[in-house]
Short mmCIF file of C-alpha atoms in Angstrom, two decimals:
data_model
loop_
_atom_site.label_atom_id
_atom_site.label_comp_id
_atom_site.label_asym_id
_atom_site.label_seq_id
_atom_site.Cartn_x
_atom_site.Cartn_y
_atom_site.Cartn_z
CA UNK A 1484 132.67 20.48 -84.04
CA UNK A 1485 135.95 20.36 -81.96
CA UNK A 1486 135.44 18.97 -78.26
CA UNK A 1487 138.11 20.74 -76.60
CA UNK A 1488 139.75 23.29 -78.50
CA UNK A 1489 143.15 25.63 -77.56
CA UNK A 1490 144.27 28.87 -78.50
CA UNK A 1491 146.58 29.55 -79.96
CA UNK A 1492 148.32 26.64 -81.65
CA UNK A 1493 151.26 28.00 -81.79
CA UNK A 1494 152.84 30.61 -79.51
CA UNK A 1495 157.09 32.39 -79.98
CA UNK A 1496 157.62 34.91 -77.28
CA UNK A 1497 160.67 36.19 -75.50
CA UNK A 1498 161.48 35.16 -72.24
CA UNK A 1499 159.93 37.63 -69.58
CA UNK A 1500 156.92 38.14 -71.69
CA UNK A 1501 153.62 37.15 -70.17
CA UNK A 1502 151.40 35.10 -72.29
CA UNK A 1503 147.93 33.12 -71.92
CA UNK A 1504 146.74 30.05 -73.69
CA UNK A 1505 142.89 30.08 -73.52
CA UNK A 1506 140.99 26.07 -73.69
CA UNK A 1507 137.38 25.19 -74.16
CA UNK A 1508 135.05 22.03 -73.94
CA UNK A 1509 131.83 21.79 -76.11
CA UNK A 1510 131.10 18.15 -74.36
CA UNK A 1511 129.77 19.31 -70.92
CA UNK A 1512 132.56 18.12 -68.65
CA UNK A 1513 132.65 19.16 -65.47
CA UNK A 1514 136.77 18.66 -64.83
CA UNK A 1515 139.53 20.51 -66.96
CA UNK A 1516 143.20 19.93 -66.91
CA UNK A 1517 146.46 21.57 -68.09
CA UNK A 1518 149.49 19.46 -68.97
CA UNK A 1519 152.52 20.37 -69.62
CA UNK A 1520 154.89 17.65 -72.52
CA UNK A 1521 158.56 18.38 -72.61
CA UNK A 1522 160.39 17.58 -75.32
CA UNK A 1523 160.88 13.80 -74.27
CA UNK A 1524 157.30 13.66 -74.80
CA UNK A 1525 156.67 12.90 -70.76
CA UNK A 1526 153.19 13.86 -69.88
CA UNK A 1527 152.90 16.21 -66.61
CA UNK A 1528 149.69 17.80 -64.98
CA UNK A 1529 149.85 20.72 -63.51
CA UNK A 1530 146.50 21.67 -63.05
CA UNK A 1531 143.03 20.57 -62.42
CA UNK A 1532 139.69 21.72 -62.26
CA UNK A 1533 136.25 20.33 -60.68
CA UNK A 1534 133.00 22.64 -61.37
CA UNK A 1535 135.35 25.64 -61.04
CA UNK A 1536 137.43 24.45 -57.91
CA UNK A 1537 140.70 23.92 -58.07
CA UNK A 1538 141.75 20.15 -57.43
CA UNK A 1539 145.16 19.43 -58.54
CA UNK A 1540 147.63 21.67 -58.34
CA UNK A 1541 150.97 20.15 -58.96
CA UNK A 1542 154.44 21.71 -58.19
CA UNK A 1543 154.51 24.37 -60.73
CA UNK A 1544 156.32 27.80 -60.39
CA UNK A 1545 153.73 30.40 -59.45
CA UNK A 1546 154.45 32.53 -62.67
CA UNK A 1547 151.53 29.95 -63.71
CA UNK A 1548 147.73 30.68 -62.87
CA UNK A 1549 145.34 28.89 -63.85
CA UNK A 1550 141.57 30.51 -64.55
CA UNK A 1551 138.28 28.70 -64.65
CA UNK A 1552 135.69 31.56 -65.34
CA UNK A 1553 133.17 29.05 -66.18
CA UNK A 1554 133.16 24.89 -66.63
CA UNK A 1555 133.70 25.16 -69.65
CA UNK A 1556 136.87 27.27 -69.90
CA UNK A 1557 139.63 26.55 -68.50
CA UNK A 1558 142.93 29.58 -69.25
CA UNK A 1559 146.24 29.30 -68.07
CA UNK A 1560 148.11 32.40 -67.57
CA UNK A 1561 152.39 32.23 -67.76
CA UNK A 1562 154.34 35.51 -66.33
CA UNK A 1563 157.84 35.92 -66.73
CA UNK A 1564 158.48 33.31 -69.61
CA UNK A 1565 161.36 31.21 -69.24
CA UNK A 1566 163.81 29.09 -71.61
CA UNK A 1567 162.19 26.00 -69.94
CA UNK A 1568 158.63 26.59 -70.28
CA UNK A 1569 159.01 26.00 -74.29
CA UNK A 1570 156.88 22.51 -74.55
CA UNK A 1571 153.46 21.43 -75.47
CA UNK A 1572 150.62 22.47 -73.64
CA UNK A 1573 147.43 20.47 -73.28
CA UNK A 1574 144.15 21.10 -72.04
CA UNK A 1575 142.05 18.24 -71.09
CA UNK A 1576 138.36 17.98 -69.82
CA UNK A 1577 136.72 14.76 -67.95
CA UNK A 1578 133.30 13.88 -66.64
CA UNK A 1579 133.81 13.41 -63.45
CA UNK A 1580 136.89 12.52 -61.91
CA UNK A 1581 140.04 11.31 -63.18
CA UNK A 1582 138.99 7.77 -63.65
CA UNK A 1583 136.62 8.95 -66.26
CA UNK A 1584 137.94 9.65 -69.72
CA UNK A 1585 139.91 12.39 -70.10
CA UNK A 1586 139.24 14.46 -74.06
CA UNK A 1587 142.78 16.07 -74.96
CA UNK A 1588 142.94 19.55 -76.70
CA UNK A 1589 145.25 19.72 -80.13
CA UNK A 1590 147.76 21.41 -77.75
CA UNK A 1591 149.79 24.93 -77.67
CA UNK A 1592 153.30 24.83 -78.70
CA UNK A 1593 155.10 27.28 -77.22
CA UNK A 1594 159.07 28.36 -77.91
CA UNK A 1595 160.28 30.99 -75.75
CA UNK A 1596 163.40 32.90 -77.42
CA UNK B 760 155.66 4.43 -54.94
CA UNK B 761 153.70 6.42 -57.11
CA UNK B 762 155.43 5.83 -60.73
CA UNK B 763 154.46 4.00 -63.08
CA UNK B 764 157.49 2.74 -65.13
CA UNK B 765 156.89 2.20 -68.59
CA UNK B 766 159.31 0.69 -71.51
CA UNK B 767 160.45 0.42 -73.71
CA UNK B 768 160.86 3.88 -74.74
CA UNK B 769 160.94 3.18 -78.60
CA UNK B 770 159.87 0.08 -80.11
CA UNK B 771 160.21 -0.69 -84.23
CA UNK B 772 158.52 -4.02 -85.65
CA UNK B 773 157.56 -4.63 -88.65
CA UNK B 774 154.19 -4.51 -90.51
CA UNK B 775 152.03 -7.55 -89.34
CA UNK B 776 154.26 -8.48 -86.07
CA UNK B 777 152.85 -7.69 -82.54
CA UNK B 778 153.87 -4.74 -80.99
CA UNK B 779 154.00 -5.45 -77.11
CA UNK B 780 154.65 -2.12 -74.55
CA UNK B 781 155.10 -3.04 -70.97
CA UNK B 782 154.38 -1.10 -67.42
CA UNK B 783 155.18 -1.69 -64.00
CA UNK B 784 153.52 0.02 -60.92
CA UNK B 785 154.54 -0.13 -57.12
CA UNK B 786 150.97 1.16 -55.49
CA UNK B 787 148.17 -1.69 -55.21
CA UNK B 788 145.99 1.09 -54.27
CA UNK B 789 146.10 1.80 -58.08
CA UNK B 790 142.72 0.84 -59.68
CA UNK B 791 142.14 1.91 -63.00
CA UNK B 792 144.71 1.06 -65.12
CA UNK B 793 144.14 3.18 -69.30
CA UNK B 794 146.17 3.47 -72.55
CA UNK B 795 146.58 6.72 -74.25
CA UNK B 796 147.97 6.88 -78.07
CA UNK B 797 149.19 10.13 -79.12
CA UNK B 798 149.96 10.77 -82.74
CA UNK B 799 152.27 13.23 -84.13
CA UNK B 800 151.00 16.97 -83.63
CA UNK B 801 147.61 15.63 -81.65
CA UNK B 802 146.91 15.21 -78.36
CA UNK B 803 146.50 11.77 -76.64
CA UNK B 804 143.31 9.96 -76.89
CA UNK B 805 142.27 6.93 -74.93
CA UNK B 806 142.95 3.64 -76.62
CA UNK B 807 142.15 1.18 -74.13
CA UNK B 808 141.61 0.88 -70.06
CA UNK B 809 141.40 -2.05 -67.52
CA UNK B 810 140.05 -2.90 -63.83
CA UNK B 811 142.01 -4.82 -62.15
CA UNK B 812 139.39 -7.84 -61.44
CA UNK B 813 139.94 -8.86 -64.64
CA UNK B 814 143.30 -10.29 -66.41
CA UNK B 815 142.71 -9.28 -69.92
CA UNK B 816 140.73 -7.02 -71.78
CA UNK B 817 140.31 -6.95 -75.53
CA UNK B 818 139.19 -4.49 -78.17
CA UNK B 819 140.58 -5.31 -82.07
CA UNK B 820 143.73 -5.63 -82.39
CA UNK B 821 144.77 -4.08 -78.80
CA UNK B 822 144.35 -6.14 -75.58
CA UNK B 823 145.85 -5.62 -72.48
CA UNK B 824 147.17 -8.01 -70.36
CA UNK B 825 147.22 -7.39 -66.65
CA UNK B 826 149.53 -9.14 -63.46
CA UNK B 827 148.26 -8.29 -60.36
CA UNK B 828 150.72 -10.06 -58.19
CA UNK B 829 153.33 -9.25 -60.54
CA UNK B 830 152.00 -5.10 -60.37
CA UNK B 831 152.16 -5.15 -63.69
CA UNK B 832 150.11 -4.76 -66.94
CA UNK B 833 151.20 -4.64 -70.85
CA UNK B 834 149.76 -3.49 -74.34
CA UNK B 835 149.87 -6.12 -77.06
CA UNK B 836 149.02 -5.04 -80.78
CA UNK B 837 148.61 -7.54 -83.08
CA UNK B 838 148.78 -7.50 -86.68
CA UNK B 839 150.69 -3.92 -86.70
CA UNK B 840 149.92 -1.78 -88.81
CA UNK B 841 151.68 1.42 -89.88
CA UNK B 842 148.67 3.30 -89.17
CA UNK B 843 149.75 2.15 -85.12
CA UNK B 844 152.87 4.12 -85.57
CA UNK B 845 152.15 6.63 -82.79
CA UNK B 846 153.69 7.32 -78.82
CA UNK B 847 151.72 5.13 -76.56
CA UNK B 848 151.72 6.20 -73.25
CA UNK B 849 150.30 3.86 -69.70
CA UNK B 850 148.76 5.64 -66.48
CA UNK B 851 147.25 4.30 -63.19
CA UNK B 852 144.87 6.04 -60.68
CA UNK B 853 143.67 5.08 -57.74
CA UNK B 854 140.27 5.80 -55.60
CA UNK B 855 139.26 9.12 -55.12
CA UNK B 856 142.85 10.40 -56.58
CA UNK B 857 142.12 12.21 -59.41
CA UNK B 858 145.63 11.96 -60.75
CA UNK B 859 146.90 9.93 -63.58
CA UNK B 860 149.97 8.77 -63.32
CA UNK B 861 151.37 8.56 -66.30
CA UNK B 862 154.30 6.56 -67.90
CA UNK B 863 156.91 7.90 -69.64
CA UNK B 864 155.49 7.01 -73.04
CA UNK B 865 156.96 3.90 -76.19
CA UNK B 866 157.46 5.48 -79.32
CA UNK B 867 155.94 2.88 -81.48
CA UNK B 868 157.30 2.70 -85.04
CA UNK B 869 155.77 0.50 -87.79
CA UNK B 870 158.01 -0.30 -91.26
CA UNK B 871 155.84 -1.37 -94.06
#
């Protein structure tokens, strides 16, 4: 049974589509994340989740939004694709905060044309 | 002041040798000091973490090693193994920060 699972794995779009990459925890976490890994393989958060609430929210461009309908979803929603947001996205889930072990998703791979 | 530098960025040794990743860190706020490995196509997983009131924490074949006065701490793997090959990455937090900070990640390579 997959702890943290992504859809989809894979994602090609065009740039100024808008596209969503859903994440899920089966382990009862109360903390979600969404990274971002560019192609040098450097590991950036952009988001964070606590029981719903929004905790981290790095310096993204707004054509990302985050959703948390529930603790144990957490979607991320990109508008206006760009060149630059092709990379690996990750979804992550923690009890508690940060200091607790954080469960990585298999990651979205997305390639915008 | 709140990087954590991490190197090298690739590393190759061979089968049996000790692979040995070091990170540096400017904020003694920092506290909580984990390894992630993250193998090809998979997300990262935790490998190993340490407190800083200790100066060396060991689990198989991977310890870390930890400098407080020196700010910073390293990853030693001993008896590599190609199964090791993988990108290894360091991160700090501090407190009630729930951000990682991560390093920029050692591509670890192990020849048979």
């Amino acid at each position: 049974d997959t702890a943290v699972s992504q859809t989809p794995k894979y994602l090609v779009t065009q740039m100024g589509n808008d596209k969503s990459i859903k994440c899920e925890q089966n382990l009862g976490h109360d903390t979600m994340y969404w990274y971002k890994q560019d192609s040098k393989k450097f590991l950036k958060i952009m988001f964070s989740y606590n029981n719903k609430e929004l905790i981290i929210n790095e310096t993204v461009p707004n054509r990302f939004s985050p959703k948390s309908p529930d603790k144990a979803h957490l979607n991320l929603h990109i508008n206006s694709l760009e060149l630059g947001d092709s990379a690996v996205y990750f979804c992550a889930s923690s009890q508690g905060i940060v200091r607790e072990t954080q469960y990585f998703g298999p990651g979205t791979r997305l390639l915008v044309l | 002041q709140q990087q954590v530098k991490q190197s090298p960025q690739s590393l190759i040794v061979q089968k049996g040798g000790i692979s040995i990743i070091n990170c540096a860190y400017e904020n003694t706020a920092f506290d909580y000091f984990p390894w992630y490995q993250q193998f090809p196509g998979k997300g990262p997983a935790l490998l190993i973490a340490i407190r800083p009131d200790v100066s060396e924490k060991k689990e198989g074949r991977f310890t870390i090693s930890f400098n407080k006065s020196a700010k910073q701490f390293s990853l030693h793997i001993m008896d590599s193994q190609p199964g090791d090959s993988a990108t290894y990455f360091c991160a700090a937090s501090m407190g009630s920060n729930y951000q990682l900070i991560w390093g920029a990640g050692t591509k670890l390579i192990i020849k048979p």
